[in-house]
């Protein structure tokens, strides 16, 4: 491709590169490109189901938190009747923001410019001098705009900026089988502790998406310090492909999860016995889901496009203290081709003793978030990828990154035919199919196609099926 | 006023001077990433906390009751210090270059054993070989305990000004 003598047409470049993904290649330059960023905002973040927040963050009527989808600002608010809304934060008169805080509680939002006032369900409640100045204006037509679609799954609220498209149910597909394990295991479900950590880093959002979609290969290396200090067990931090644990990489309806565990052992993510005995319930879970929960030591995963989660057992903040689990969910919000804002929440079983919830939150902050012993070391690496992707060399050389691990000429990747859950379960974690699956969906949506076109059978086993 | 009548004031001045000297010395140890020597000045009953700042409409100084960046005791702080000895602690390879500015030192109260002090901290951070730099700005509430001819840190609350952090990570001590 003579990329240097004509302006690059992003859609053509994307199409050309799509085929290379079948061989396990992805162009480095795609991690930092202005034109692609614009396309991503329009065709991915303007269409996809994007995570907004958990219902437990706004438990009382009037509770609100400011939230973002791509470049757009919304108010995530529980109204007086208890319904959760996502309102576009822009006055219907001149467009000014009507919400000035990151969170709080209010019955009304008032525009500072001319005083137009809205109830916390978005309805217009007051327009100064209306009878003289706007006498024909129908107040009912001038409420704050609701996001086109808002849906909740197990307390997790997602929104889509598109009027039409798959429902959240369809978007998550059978992957709910896996996420149910986290959300339904304890009686009463999970709740968010405190407020999300937020930090802005100079890295492309796809770098962290890669990481959460099954990068078991990096953990022992990038997080070797955690192993050195014994803040996480060998089997938790892990060496891909060499551990004693039972490792599975699962691709399911466009989303992924990596599971480590031990066969025929009651591990339950190292939750303490009393929590397991008092709170964990088979209710709402199938026998297969219960088995996975029972054997699991850790879960990592990604929901396309920008939601990730970690549920880890066997971690500590101090090698002299007992190990405990943590559970975090997160989103990566693109701010530009070379910048994103990370949002990260710590969760705990709602009905667990307060002291244990605090311990879980402590495990989360010690390991993840901006101060986390794991995460501290990830971010500068993602930043480095973005940095080198933005120069001339990567595009002029057509510099390709290698995502071939697990393709059949590189390694034998067996499927676990006995696996009880939906999707495709690889019987080990030394493969990069989750990342290829992520990029396949990225290509399809960027080309304006349905994401579903990418999420059938993993590419390395298409031949045999 | 006679000098003898100003003894209390003199004593307070001396305490303030001692505290300032200690905080400056501590800043120097941290700037030099002399973390083990810094940790020698940490009391074994330390509580080291950095709560998450909230942005509310009606107040400038609101902090989360449950959310924080740091909530460390002696063991967890020691683990963080030791982690940076690992050759895999990539966040600090190469080390962040920092300069700490400790100002507005006010001794709130003191007795023979301990001093309660409020101070402001500005940290300049520079990383890698780029011109990029960043800052943390915070108010600190510290309690220092006398030990021989120096102090040890017993309690520190770090009240950062940012709600959304603008650094890759927090891989330094504040």
Short mmCIF file of N, CA and C in Angstrom, two decimals, chain B residues 11-166:
data_model
loop_
_atom_site.label_atom_id
_atom_site.label_comp_id
_atom_site.label_asym_id
_atom_site.label_seq_id
_atom_site.Cartn_x
_atom_site.Cartn_y
_atom_site.Cartn_z
N UNK B 11 8.82 28.61 72.52
CA UNK B 11 8.76 27.15 72.48
C UNK B 11 8.01 26.69 71.23
N UNK B 12 6.92 27.38 70.94
CA UNK B 12 6.14 27.01 69.76
C UNK B 12 6.97 27.18 68.48
N UNK B 13 7.71 28.26 68.46
CA UNK B 13 8.59 28.50 67.30
C UNK B 13 9.57 27.36 67.11
N UNK B 14 10.14 26.92 68.23
CA UNK B 14 11.12 25.83 68.16
C UNK B 14 10.46 24.54 67.67
N UNK B 15 9.26 24.29 68.16
CA UNK B 15 8.56 23.07 67.72
C UNK B 15 8.27 23.17 66.22
N UNK B 16 7.80 24.32 65.81
CA UNK B 16 7.50 24.51 64.39
C UNK B 16 8.74 24.30 63.53
N UNK B 17 9.83 24.79 64.03
CA UNK B 17 11.09 24.65 63.28
C UNK B 17 11.49 23.18 63.18
N UNK B 18 11.37 22.47 64.29
CA UNK B 18 11.69 21.03 64.28
C UNK B 18 10.81 20.28 63.29
N UNK B 19 9.52 20.61 63.32
CA UNK B 19 8.56 19.92 62.46
C UNK B 19 8.86 20.22 61.00
N UNK B 20 9.10 21.48 60.71
CA UNK B 20 9.42 21.87 59.32
C UNK B 20 10.67 21.15 58.83
N UNK B 21 11.66 21.10 59.71
CA UNK B 21 12.91 20.40 59.33
C UNK B 21 12.64 18.93 59.03
N UNK B 22 11.79 18.33 59.87
CA UNK B 22 11.50 16.92 59.64
C UNK B 22 10.74 16.72 58.32
N UNK B 23 9.72 17.56 58.09
CA UNK B 23 8.93 17.41 56.86
C UNK B 23 9.79 17.65 55.62
N UNK B 24 10.71 18.58 55.71
CA UNK B 24 11.61 18.82 54.58
C UNK B 24 12.56 17.64 54.36
N UNK B 25 13.04 17.08 55.47
CA UNK B 25 13.91 15.92 55.39
C UNK B 25 13.16 14.74 54.77
N UNK B 26 11.91 14.57 55.22
CA UNK B 26 11.08 13.48 54.70
C UNK B 26 10.87 13.67 53.19
N UNK B 27 10.59 14.91 52.79
CA UNK B 27 10.37 15.20 51.37
C UNK B 27 11.61 14.84 50.55
N UNK B 28 12.77 15.13 51.13
CA UNK B 28 14.02 14.84 50.44
C UNK B 28 14.22 13.33 50.27
N UNK B 29 13.91 12.59 51.33
CA UNK B 29 14.03 11.12 51.23
C UNK B 29 13.11 10.59 50.12
N UNK B 30 11.88 11.09 50.07
CA UNK B 30 10.93 10.60 49.07
C UNK B 30 11.35 11.05 47.67
N UNK B 31 11.83 12.29 47.55
CA UNK B 31 12.27 12.76 46.23
C UNK B 31 13.46 11.94 45.72
N UNK B 32 14.29 11.52 46.64
CA UNK B 32 15.46 10.69 46.25
C UNK B 32 15.08 9.22 46.11
N UNK B 33 13.83 8.92 46.30
CA UNK B 33 13.31 7.54 46.32
C UNK B 33 14.12 6.65 47.25
N UNK B 34 14.44 7.27 48.37
CA UNK B 34 15.14 6.55 49.43
C UNK B 34 14.06 5.95 50.35
N UNK B 35 13.31 4.98 49.79
CA UNK B 35 12.05 4.59 50.42
C UNK B 35 12.25 3.82 51.73
N UNK B 36 13.33 3.03 51.79
CA UNK B 36 13.52 2.26 53.03
C UNK B 36 13.88 3.18 54.19
N UNK B 37 14.70 4.18 53.90
CA UNK B 37 15.05 5.13 54.96
C UNK B 37 13.81 5.92 55.38
N UNK B 38 12.98 6.26 54.37
CA UNK B 38 11.71 6.93 54.70
C UNK B 38 10.87 6.03 55.60
N UNK B 39 10.80 4.74 55.24
CA UNK B 39 9.95 3.83 56.00
C UNK B 39 10.46 3.65 57.43
N UNK B 40 11.76 3.90 57.67
CA UNK B 40 12.29 3.87 59.04
C UNK B 40 11.62 4.92 59.92
N UNK B 41 11.04 5.92 59.28
CA UNK B 41 10.37 6.98 60.05
C UNK B 41 8.87 6.77 60.13
N UNK B 42 8.44 5.56 59.81
CA UNK B 42 7.01 5.23 59.89
C UNK B 42 6.76 4.44 61.17
N UNK B 43 5.82 4.91 61.97
CA UNK B 43 5.51 4.22 63.24
C UNK B 43 4.78 2.91 62.96
N UNK B 44 4.96 1.94 63.87
CA UNK B 44 4.32 0.65 63.57
C UNK B 44 2.81 0.66 63.78
N UNK B 45 2.29 1.77 64.32
CA UNK B 45 0.83 1.90 64.41
C UNK B 45 0.32 2.96 63.41
N UNK B 46 1.04 3.11 62.31
CA UNK B 46 0.70 4.13 61.31
C UNK B 46 -0.71 3.93 60.74
N UNK B 47 -1.36 5.05 60.48
CA UNK B 47 -2.55 5.04 59.62
C UNK B 47 -2.28 6.07 58.53
N UNK B 48 -2.28 5.61 57.29
CA UNK B 48 -1.89 6.45 56.14
C UNK B 48 -3.03 6.40 55.15
N UNK B 49 -3.71 7.54 54.98
CA UNK B 49 -4.96 7.51 54.21
C UNK B 49 -5.01 8.62 53.16
N UNK B 50 -5.54 8.29 52.01
CA UNK B 50 -5.85 9.31 51.00
C UNK B 50 -7.27 9.04 50.51
N UNK B 51 -8.26 9.74 51.08
CA UNK B 51 -9.65 9.50 50.66
C UNK B 51 -9.90 10.08 49.29
N UNK B 52 -10.93 9.58 48.62
CA UNK B 52 -11.28 10.12 47.30
C UNK B 52 -12.01 11.44 47.50
N UNK B 53 -11.52 12.49 46.84
CA UNK B 53 -12.23 13.77 46.90
C UNK B 53 -13.48 13.69 46.04
N UNK B 54 -14.55 14.25 46.54
CA UNK B 54 -15.80 14.30 45.79
C UNK B 54 -16.02 15.71 45.30
N UNK B 55 -16.79 15.83 44.25
CA UNK B 55 -17.12 17.15 43.73
C UNK B 55 -18.61 17.35 43.91
N UNK B 56 -18.93 18.08 44.96
CA UNK B 56 -20.34 18.37 45.25
C UNK B 56 -20.65 19.83 44.94
N UNK B 57 -21.93 20.11 44.83
CA UNK B 57 -22.31 21.45 44.39
C UNK B 57 -22.05 22.51 45.45
N UNK B 58 -22.24 22.14 46.72
CA UNK B 58 -22.27 23.19 47.74
C UNK B 58 -21.04 23.26 48.63
N UNK B 59 -20.05 22.42 48.35
CA UNK B 59 -18.88 22.47 49.21
C UNK B 59 -17.63 22.14 48.41
N UNK B 60 -16.54 22.77 48.79
CA UNK B 60 -15.30 22.54 48.07
C UNK B 60 -14.51 21.39 48.68
N UNK B 61 -14.80 21.08 49.94
CA UNK B 61 -13.99 20.09 50.65
C UNK B 61 -14.87 18.94 51.11
N UNK B 62 -15.14 18.05 50.19
CA UNK B 62 -15.98 16.92 50.53
C UNK B 62 -15.23 15.66 50.13
N UNK B 63 -15.19 14.71 51.05
CA UNK B 63 -14.42 13.49 50.79
C UNK B 63 -15.28 12.26 51.04
N UNK B 64 -14.99 11.24 50.27
CA UNK B 64 -15.77 10.01 50.36
C UNK B 64 -15.63 9.39 51.74
N UNK B 65 -16.71 8.80 52.21
CA UNK B 65 -16.65 8.11 53.49
C UNK B 65 -16.14 6.68 53.32
N UNK B 66 -16.29 6.15 52.10
CA UNK B 66 -15.90 4.76 51.89
C UNK B 66 -14.82 4.57 50.83
N UNK B 67 -14.71 5.55 49.93
CA UNK B 67 -13.78 5.40 48.81
C UNK B 67 -12.46 6.10 49.10
N UNK B 68 -11.38 5.45 48.74
CA UNK B 68 -10.07 6.05 48.97
C UNK B 68 -9.07 5.50 47.96
N UNK B 69 -7.93 6.17 47.89
CA UNK B 69 -6.81 5.68 47.07
C UNK B 69 -5.84 4.87 47.93
N UNK B 70 -5.60 5.41 49.12
CA UNK B 70 -4.75 4.70 50.09
C UNK B 70 -5.51 4.57 51.40
N UNK B 71 -5.38 3.43 52.02
CA UNK B 71 -5.83 3.27 53.40
C UNK B 71 -4.92 2.22 54.00
N UNK B 72 -3.73 2.66 54.39
CA UNK B 72 -2.65 1.71 54.67
C UNK B 72 -2.35 1.62 56.16
N UNK B 73 -1.94 0.43 56.55
CA UNK B 73 -1.37 0.24 57.87
C UNK B 73 0.12 -0.09 57.67
N UNK B 74 0.79 -0.42 58.76
CA UNK B 74 2.24 -0.63 58.67
C UNK B 74 2.58 -1.73 57.66
N UNK B 75 1.84 -2.84 57.73
CA UNK B 75 2.14 -3.99 56.88
C UNK B 75 1.90 -3.70 55.40
N UNK B 76 0.79 -3.06 55.10
CA UNK B 76 0.48 -2.83 53.69
C UNK B 76 1.36 -1.72 53.10
N UNK B 77 1.74 -0.77 53.96
CA UNK B 77 2.65 0.28 53.49
C UNK B 77 4.05 -0.31 53.24
N UNK B 78 4.44 -1.19 54.14
CA UNK B 78 5.74 -1.84 53.97
C UNK B 78 5.78 -2.68 52.68
N UNK B 79 4.64 -3.36 52.41
CA UNK B 79 4.58 -4.17 51.18
C UNK B 79 4.72 -3.28 49.95
N UNK B 80 4.07 -2.12 49.99
CA UNK B 80 4.19 -1.19 48.86
C UNK B 80 5.63 -0.72 48.68
N UNK B 81 6.30 -0.42 49.81
CA UNK B 81 7.70 0.02 49.73
C UNK B 81 8.57 -1.09 49.13
N UNK B 82 8.38 -2.30 49.65
CA UNK B 82 9.22 -3.42 49.20
C UNK B 82 8.95 -3.78 47.73
N UNK B 83 7.69 -3.57 47.29
CA UNK B 83 7.37 -3.91 45.91
C UNK B 83 8.28 -3.17 44.93
N UNK B 84 8.63 -1.94 45.30
CA UNK B 84 9.46 -1.16 44.38
C UNK B 84 10.90 -1.68 44.30
N UNK B 85 11.27 -2.61 45.19
CA UNK B 85 12.58 -3.26 45.07
C UNK B 85 12.59 -4.28 43.93
N UNK B 86 11.39 -4.76 43.57
CA UNK B 86 11.30 -5.78 42.54
C UNK B 86 11.72 -5.21 41.19
N UNK B 87 12.42 -6.03 40.42
CA UNK B 87 12.83 -5.53 39.09
C UNK B 87 11.63 -5.46 38.14
N UNK B 88 10.47 -5.99 38.58
CA UNK B 88 9.28 -5.96 37.73
C UNK B 88 8.34 -4.80 38.08
N UNK B 89 8.72 -3.92 39.00
CA UNK B 89 7.84 -2.81 39.36
C UNK B 89 8.00 -1.72 38.30
N UNK B 90 7.41 -1.98 37.12
CA UNK B 90 7.64 -1.17 35.92
C UNK B 90 7.22 0.29 36.08
N UNK B 91 6.24 0.55 36.95
CA UNK B 91 5.76 1.92 37.11
C UNK B 91 6.89 2.87 37.49
N UNK B 92 7.87 2.35 38.21
CA UNK B 92 8.98 3.18 38.66
C UNK B 92 10.31 2.76 38.04
N UNK B 93 10.23 2.16 36.87
CA UNK B 93 11.46 1.86 36.12
C UNK B 93 11.33 2.51 34.76
N UNK B 94 11.93 3.63 34.48
CA UNK B 94 12.78 4.41 35.38
C UNK B 94 11.94 5.20 36.39
N UNK B 95 12.58 5.59 37.49
CA UNK B 95 11.83 6.26 38.55
C UNK B 95 11.25 7.60 38.11
N UNK B 96 10.10 7.92 38.68
CA UNK B 96 9.52 9.25 38.50
C UNK B 96 10.45 10.26 39.16
N UNK B 97 10.65 11.37 38.50
CA UNK B 97 11.43 12.45 39.11
C UNK B 97 10.45 13.41 39.79
N UNK B 98 10.67 13.60 41.07
CA UNK B 98 9.72 14.44 41.82
C UNK B 98 10.45 15.54 42.57
N UNK B 99 9.73 16.59 42.82
CA UNK B 99 10.19 17.63 43.74
C UNK B 99 9.00 17.98 44.61
N UNK B 100 9.18 17.83 45.91
CA UNK B 100 8.08 18.13 46.84
C UNK B 100 8.27 19.50 47.46
N UNK B 101 7.21 20.25 47.50
CA UNK B 101 7.22 21.57 48.14
C UNK B 101 6.26 21.51 49.32
N UNK B 102 6.82 21.57 50.52
CA UNK B 102 6.00 21.50 51.73
C UNK B 102 5.89 22.92 52.29
N UNK B 103 4.66 23.41 52.35
CA UNK B 103 4.48 24.80 52.78
C UNK B 103 3.34 24.91 53.78
N UNK B 104 3.06 26.15 54.21
CA UNK B 104 1.93 26.45 55.09
C UNK B 104 1.90 25.52 56.31
N UNK B 105 3.09 25.30 56.87
CA UNK B 105 3.18 24.37 58.00
C UNK B 105 2.62 25.04 59.25
N UNK B 106 1.56 24.45 59.77
CA UNK B 106 0.93 25.00 60.97
C UNK B 106 0.85 23.91 62.03
N UNK B 107 1.49 24.17 63.18
CA UNK B 107 1.38 23.20 64.27
C UNK B 107 0.05 23.44 64.96
N UNK B 108 -0.80 22.46 64.91
CA UNK B 108 -2.14 22.64 65.48
C UNK B 108 -2.12 22.43 66.99
N UNK B 109 -1.42 21.39 67.43
CA UNK B 109 -1.26 21.17 68.87
C UNK B 109 -0.05 20.27 69.10
N UNK B 110 0.46 20.32 70.30
CA UNK B 110 1.61 19.45 70.60
C UNK B 110 1.71 19.23 72.09
N UNK B 111 2.35 18.13 72.43
CA UNK B 111 2.75 17.90 73.82
C UNK B 111 4.15 17.31 73.79
N UNK B 112 4.58 16.73 74.87
CA UNK B 112 5.97 16.23 74.91
C UNK B 112 6.20 15.07 73.95
N UNK B 113 5.13 14.35 73.62
CA UNK B 113 5.29 13.15 72.79
C UNK B 113 4.97 13.36 71.32
N UNK B 114 3.88 14.10 71.06
CA UNK B 114 3.38 14.14 69.70
C UNK B 114 3.06 15.56 69.24
N UNK B 115 3.10 15.72 67.92
CA UNK B 115 2.76 17.00 67.31
C UNK B 115 1.72 16.76 66.23
N UNK B 116 0.68 17.56 66.24
CA UNK B 116 -0.31 17.50 65.17
C UNK B 116 -0.06 18.69 64.25
N UNK B 117 0.15 18.41 62.97
CA UNK B 117 0.56 19.49 62.07
C UNK B 117 -0.23 19.43 60.75
N UNK B 118 -0.65 20.59 60.29
CA UNK B 118 -1.29 20.70 58.98
C UNK B 118 -0.29 21.33 58.02
N UNK B 119 -0.21 20.80 56.82
CA UNK B 119 0.72 21.40 55.85
C UNK B 119 0.20 21.17 54.44
N UNK B 120 0.69 21.99 53.52
CA UNK B 120 0.32 21.82 52.12
C UNK B 120 1.47 21.13 51.38
N UNK B 121 1.09 20.33 50.40
CA UNK B 121 2.11 19.61 49.63
C UNK B 121 1.85 19.83 48.14
N UNK B 122 2.87 20.27 47.45
CA UNK B 122 2.82 20.31 45.99
C UNK B 122 3.93 19.39 45.49
N UNK B 123 3.56 18.43 44.65
CA UNK B 123 4.57 17.52 44.09
C UNK B 123 4.62 17.72 42.59
N UNK B 124 5.80 18.04 42.10
CA UNK B 124 6.04 18.10 40.66
C UNK B 124 6.53 16.73 40.24
N UNK B 125 5.91 16.18 39.17
CA UNK B 125 6.32 14.85 38.68
C UNK B 125 6.73 14.94 37.23
N UNK B 126 7.82 14.29 36.90
CA UNK B 126 8.27 14.23 35.52
C UNK B 126 8.70 12.80 35.23
N UNK B 127 8.28 12.30 34.05
CA UNK B 127 8.55 10.89 33.76
C UNK B 127 9.16 10.72 32.37
N UNK B 128 9.91 9.66 32.24
CA UNK B 128 10.45 9.30 30.94
C UNK B 128 11.33 10.39 30.37
N UNK B 129 11.44 10.41 29.02
CA UNK B 129 12.27 11.43 28.40
C UNK B 129 11.39 12.42 27.64
N UNK B 130 10.18 12.63 28.16
CA UNK B 130 9.32 13.61 27.51
C UNK B 130 9.26 14.88 28.36
N UNK B 131 8.71 15.92 27.76
CA UNK B 131 8.60 17.19 28.48
C UNK B 131 7.38 17.18 29.38
N UNK B 132 6.57 16.15 29.28
CA UNK B 132 5.36 16.05 30.10
C UNK B 132 5.68 16.13 31.58
N UNK B 133 4.83 16.80 32.27
CA UNK B 133 4.95 16.79 33.73
C UNK B 133 3.57 16.93 34.32
N UNK B 134 3.49 16.65 35.58
CA UNK B 134 2.20 16.70 36.24
C UNK B 134 2.41 17.17 37.68
N UNK B 135 1.31 17.44 38.35
CA UNK B 135 1.40 17.87 39.75
C UNK B 135 0.36 17.15 40.59
N UNK B 136 0.70 16.91 41.83
CA UNK B 136 -0.32 16.62 42.83
C UNK B 136 -0.29 17.79 43.81
N UNK B 137 -1.46 18.23 44.18
CA UNK B 137 -1.55 19.26 45.20
C UNK B 137 -2.48 18.75 46.29
N UNK B 138 -2.04 18.88 47.53
CA UNK B 138 -2.84 18.30 48.62
C UNK B 138 -2.60 19.05 49.93
N UNK B 139 -3.59 18.93 50.78
CA UNK B 139 -3.40 19.35 52.17
C UNK B 139 -3.16 18.08 52.98
N UNK B 140 -2.23 18.15 53.91
CA UNK B 140 -1.98 16.96 54.74
C UNK B 140 -2.23 17.29 56.22
N UNK B 141 -2.84 16.35 56.89
CA UNK B 141 -2.94 16.41 58.35
C UNK B 141 -2.07 15.29 58.88
N UNK B 142 -1.00 15.68 59.55
CA UNK B 142 -0.03 14.68 60.03
C UNK B 142 0.04 14.68 61.55
N UNK B 143 0.26 13.52 62.11
CA UNK B 143 0.62 13.43 63.52
C UNK B 143 1.99 12.79 63.60
N UNK B 144 2.90 13.49 64.25
CA UNK B 144 4.28 13.02 64.36
C UNK B 144 4.58 12.69 65.81
N UNK B 145 5.32 11.63 66.02
CA UNK B 145 5.68 11.23 67.38
C UNK B 145 7.18 11.38 67.55
N UNK B 146 7.57 11.94 68.69
CA UNK B 146 9.02 12.09 68.94
C UNK B 146 9.67 10.73 69.17
N UNK B 147 10.82 10.56 68.51
CA UNK B 147 11.58 9.32 68.72
C UNK B 147 13.04 9.72 68.68
N UNK B 148 13.73 9.59 69.83
CA UNK B 148 15.11 10.07 69.98
C UNK B 148 15.17 11.53 69.54
N UNK B 149 16.04 11.85 68.58
CA UNK B 149 16.12 13.26 68.19
C UNK B 149 15.40 13.52 66.87
N UNK B 150 14.49 12.62 66.52
CA UNK B 150 13.73 12.84 65.28
C UNK B 150 12.25 12.52 65.52
N UNK B 151 11.52 12.39 64.43
CA UNK B 151 10.09 12.05 64.55
C UNK B 151 9.80 10.78 63.79
N UNK B 152 8.67 10.17 64.14
CA UNK B 152 8.13 9.12 63.28
C UNK B 152 6.69 9.51 62.94
N UNK B 153 6.25 9.05 61.77
CA UNK B 153 4.92 9.41 61.26
C UNK B 153 3.90 8.41 61.82
N UNK B 154 2.90 8.94 62.52
CA UNK B 154 1.91 8.08 63.16
C UNK B 154 0.59 8.09 62.40
N UNK B 155 0.28 9.25 61.85
CA UNK B 155 -1.00 9.38 61.17
C UNK B 155 -0.85 10.42 60.06
N UNK B 156 -1.32 10.04 58.88
CA UNK B 156 -1.28 11.00 57.78
C UNK B 156 -2.57 10.89 56.98
N UNK B 157 -3.22 12.04 56.80
CA UNK B 157 -4.38 12.10 55.91
C UNK B 157 -4.03 13.05 54.78
N UNK B 158 -4.14 12.54 53.56
CA UNK B 158 -3.76 13.32 52.38
C UNK B 158 -5.03 13.72 51.65
N UNK B 159 -5.28 15.01 51.58
CA UNK B 159 -6.50 15.50 50.94
C UNK B 159 -6.15 16.13 49.60
N UNK B 160 -6.18 15.30 48.59
CA UNK B 160 -5.80 15.70 47.24
C UNK B 160 -6.83 16.68 46.68
N UNK B 161 -6.41 17.57 45.82
CA UNK B 161 -7.35 18.52 45.25
C UNK B 161 -8.09 17.98 44.04
N UNK B 162 -7.47 17.07 43.30
CA UNK B 162 -8.13 16.56 42.10
C UNK B 162 -9.21 15.54 42.43
N UNK B 163 -10.29 15.62 41.67
CA UNK B 163 -11.33 14.58 41.72
C UNK B 163 -10.99 13.49 40.69
N UNK B 164 -10.54 13.94 39.53
CA UNK B 164 -10.10 13.03 38.47
C UNK B 164 -8.59 13.18 38.37
N UNK B 165 -7.87 12.09 38.60
CA UNK B 165 -6.41 12.19 38.60
C UNK B 165 -5.89 12.33 37.17
N UNK B 166 -4.77 13.02 37.04
CA UNK B 166 -4.22 13.25 35.71
C UNK B 166 -2.88 12.57 35.52
#
